[in-house]
Short mmCIF file of C-alpha atoms in Angstrom, two decimals:
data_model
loop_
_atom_site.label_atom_id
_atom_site.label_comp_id
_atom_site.label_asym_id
_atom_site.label_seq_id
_atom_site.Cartn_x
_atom_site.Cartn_y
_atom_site.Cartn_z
CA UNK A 1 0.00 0.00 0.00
CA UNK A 2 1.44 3.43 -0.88
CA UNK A 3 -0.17 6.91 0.27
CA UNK A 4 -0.37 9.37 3.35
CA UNK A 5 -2.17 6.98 5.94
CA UNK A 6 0.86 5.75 6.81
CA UNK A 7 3.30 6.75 9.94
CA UNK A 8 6.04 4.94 10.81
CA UNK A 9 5.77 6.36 14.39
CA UNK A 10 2.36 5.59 15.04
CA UNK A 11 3.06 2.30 13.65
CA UNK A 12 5.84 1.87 16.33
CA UNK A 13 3.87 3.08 19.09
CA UNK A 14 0.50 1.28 18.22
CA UNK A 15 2.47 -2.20 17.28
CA UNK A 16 4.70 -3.67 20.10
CA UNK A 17 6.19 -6.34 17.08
CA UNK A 18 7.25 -3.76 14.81
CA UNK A 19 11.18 -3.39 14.16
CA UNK A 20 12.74 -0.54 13.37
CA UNK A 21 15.46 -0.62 10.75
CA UNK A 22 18.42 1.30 12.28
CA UNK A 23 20.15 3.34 9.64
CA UNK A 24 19.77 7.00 8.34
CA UNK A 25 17.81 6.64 4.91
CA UNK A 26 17.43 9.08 2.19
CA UNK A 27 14.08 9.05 0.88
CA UNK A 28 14.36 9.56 -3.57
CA UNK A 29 11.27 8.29 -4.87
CA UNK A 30 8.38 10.45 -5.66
CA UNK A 31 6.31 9.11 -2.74
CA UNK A 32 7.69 9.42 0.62
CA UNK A 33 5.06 7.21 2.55
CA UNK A 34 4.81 3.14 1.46
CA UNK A 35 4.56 -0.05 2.15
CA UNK A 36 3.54 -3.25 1.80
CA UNK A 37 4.87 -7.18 1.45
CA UNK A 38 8.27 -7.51 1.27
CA UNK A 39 10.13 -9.59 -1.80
CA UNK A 40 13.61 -10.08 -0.94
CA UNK A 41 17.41 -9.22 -2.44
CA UNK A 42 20.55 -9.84 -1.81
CA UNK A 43 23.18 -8.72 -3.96
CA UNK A 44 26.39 -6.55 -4.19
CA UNK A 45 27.38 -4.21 -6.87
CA UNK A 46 24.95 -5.95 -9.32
CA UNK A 47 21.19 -5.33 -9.64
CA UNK A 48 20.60 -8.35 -12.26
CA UNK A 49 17.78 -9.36 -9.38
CA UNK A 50 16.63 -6.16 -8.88
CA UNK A 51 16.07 -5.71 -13.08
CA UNK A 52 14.23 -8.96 -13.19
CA UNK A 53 11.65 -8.37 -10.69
CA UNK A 54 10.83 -4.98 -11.37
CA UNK A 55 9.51 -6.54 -14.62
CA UNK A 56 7.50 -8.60 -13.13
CA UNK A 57 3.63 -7.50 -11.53
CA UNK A 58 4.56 -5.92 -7.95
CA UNK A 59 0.64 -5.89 -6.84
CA UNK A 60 1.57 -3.69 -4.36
CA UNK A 61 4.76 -4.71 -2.75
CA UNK A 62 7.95 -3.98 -1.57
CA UNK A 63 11.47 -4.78 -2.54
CA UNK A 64 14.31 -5.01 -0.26
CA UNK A 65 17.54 -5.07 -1.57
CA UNK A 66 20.43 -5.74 0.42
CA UNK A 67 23.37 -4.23 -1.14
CA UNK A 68 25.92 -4.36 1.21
CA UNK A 69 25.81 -0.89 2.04
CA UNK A 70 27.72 -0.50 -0.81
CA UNK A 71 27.85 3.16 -2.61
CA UNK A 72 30.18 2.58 -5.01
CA UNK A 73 27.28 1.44 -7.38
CA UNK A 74 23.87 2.48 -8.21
CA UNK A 75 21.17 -0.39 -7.80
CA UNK A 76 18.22 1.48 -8.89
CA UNK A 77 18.12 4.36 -11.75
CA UNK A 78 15.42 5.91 -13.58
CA UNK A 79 14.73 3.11 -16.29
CA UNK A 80 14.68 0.29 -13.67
CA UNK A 81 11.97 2.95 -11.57
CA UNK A 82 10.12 3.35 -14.60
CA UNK A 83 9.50 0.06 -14.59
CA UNK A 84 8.91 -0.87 -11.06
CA UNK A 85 5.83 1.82 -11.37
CA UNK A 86 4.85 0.43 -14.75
CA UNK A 87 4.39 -3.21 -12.81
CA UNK A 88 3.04 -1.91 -9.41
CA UNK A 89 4.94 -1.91 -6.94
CA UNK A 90 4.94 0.55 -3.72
CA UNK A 91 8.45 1.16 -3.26
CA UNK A 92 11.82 -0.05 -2.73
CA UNK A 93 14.19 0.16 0.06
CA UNK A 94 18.04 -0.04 -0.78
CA UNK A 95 20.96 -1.26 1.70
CA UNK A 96 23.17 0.70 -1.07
CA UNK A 97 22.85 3.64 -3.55
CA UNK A 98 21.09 4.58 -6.87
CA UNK A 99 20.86 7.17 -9.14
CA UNK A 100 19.16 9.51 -11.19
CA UNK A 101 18.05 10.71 -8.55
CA UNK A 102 15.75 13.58 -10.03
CA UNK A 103 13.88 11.34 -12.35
CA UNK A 104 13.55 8.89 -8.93
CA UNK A 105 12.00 12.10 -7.42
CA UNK A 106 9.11 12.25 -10.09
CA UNK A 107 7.93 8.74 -10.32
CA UNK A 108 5.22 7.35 -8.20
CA UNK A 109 7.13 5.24 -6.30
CA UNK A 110 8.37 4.88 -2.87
CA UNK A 111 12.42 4.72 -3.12
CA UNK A 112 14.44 4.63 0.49
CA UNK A 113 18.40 4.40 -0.23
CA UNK A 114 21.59 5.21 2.10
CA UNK A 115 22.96 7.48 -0.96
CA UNK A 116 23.63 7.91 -4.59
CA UNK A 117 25.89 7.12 -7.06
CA UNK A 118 26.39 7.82 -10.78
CA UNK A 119 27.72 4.53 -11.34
CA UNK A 120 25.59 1.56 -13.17
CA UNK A 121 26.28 -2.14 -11.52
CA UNK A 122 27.87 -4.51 -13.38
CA UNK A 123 25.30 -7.48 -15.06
CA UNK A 124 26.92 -10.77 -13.43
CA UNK A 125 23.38 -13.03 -12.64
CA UNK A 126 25.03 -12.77 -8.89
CA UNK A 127 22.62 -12.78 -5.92
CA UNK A 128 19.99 -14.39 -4.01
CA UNK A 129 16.20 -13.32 -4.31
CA UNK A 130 13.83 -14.43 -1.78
CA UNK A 131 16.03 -15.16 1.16
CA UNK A 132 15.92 -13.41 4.58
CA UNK A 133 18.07 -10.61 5.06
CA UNK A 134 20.12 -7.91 7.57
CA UNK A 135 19.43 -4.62 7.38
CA UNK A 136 20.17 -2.37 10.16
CA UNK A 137 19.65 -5.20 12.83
CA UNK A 138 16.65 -6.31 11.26
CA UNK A 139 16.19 -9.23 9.63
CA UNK A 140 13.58 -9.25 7.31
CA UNK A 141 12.28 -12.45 5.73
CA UNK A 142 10.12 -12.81 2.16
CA UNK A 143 6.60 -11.82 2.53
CA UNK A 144 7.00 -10.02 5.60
CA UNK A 145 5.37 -6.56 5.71
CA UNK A 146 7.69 -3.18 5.57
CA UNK A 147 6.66 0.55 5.87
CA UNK A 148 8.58 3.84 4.94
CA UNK A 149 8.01 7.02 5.86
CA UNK A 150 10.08 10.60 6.29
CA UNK A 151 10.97 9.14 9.72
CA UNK A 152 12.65 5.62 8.75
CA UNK A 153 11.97 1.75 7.96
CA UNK A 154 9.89 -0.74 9.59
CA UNK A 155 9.23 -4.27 9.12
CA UNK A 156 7.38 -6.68 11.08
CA UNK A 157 5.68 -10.24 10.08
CA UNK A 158 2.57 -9.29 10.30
CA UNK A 159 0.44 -6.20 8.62
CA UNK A 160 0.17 -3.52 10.75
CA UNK A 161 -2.25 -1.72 8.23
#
């Protein structure tokens, strides 16, 4: 789900189970407030996973891309966001950078990164899709449910919405 009713500190205060994710995030996408079911990434310095799935019908979701923190390279960039809204999905949130950052800032579509970079990944196939993951001592599993607002990341295994 993607709009204004949600608030990551209400969220917090109303739902003992929800988890903060502890890092400073940079909000690029067009929509500041998202959420919804998480599909999982893991990869580093290459966003083969992350161009594959944006292809395919978000219905709402969310994907979380662990990128090592890395921001060296960009794993999101306009065509890839054009895309993700094109297929329907809420947002993404990025352990790593992207860029194009003012074409991000158009699109409907939630993007929450830890910077930007001008540089494109390199294609290698490497990654894992659909396997838990860290993220700022939070370890988020496939299909469990994330929010973004101005004030952070949340995730928790349940809806809270």
């Amino acid at each position: 789900m993607s709009g204004t009713g949600i608030s990551t500190p209400d969220l917090t205060d109303d739902h003992a189970g929800a988890r903060a994710l502890e890092l400073q995030w940079r909000n690029f996408g067009g929509i500041a407030a998202f959420g919804g079911a998480a599909v999982t990434v893991k990869c580093f310095e290459d966003n083969s996973l992350v161009k594959s799935l944006v292809q395919e019908p978000g219905e709402g979701r969310v994907i979380v891309v662990d990128g090592g923190g890395s921001l060296r390279r960009a794993l999101l960039g306009d065509m890839l966001g054009a895309d993700a809204v094109k297929n329907g999905w809420a947002g993404l949130v990025i352990r790593g950078a992207v860029r194009d950052v003012d074409e991000l800032a158009t699109m409907a579509l939630g993007v929450k990164a830890l910077g930007c970079c001008p540089r494109k990944t390199d294609k290698r196939g490497e990654g894992q899709q659909d396997v838990p993951v860290s993220i700022g001592g939070v370890i988020i599993s496939p299909g469990d449910y994330v929010y973004a607002d101005n004030n952070g990341v949340i995730a928790s295994p349940e809806p809270l919405l």
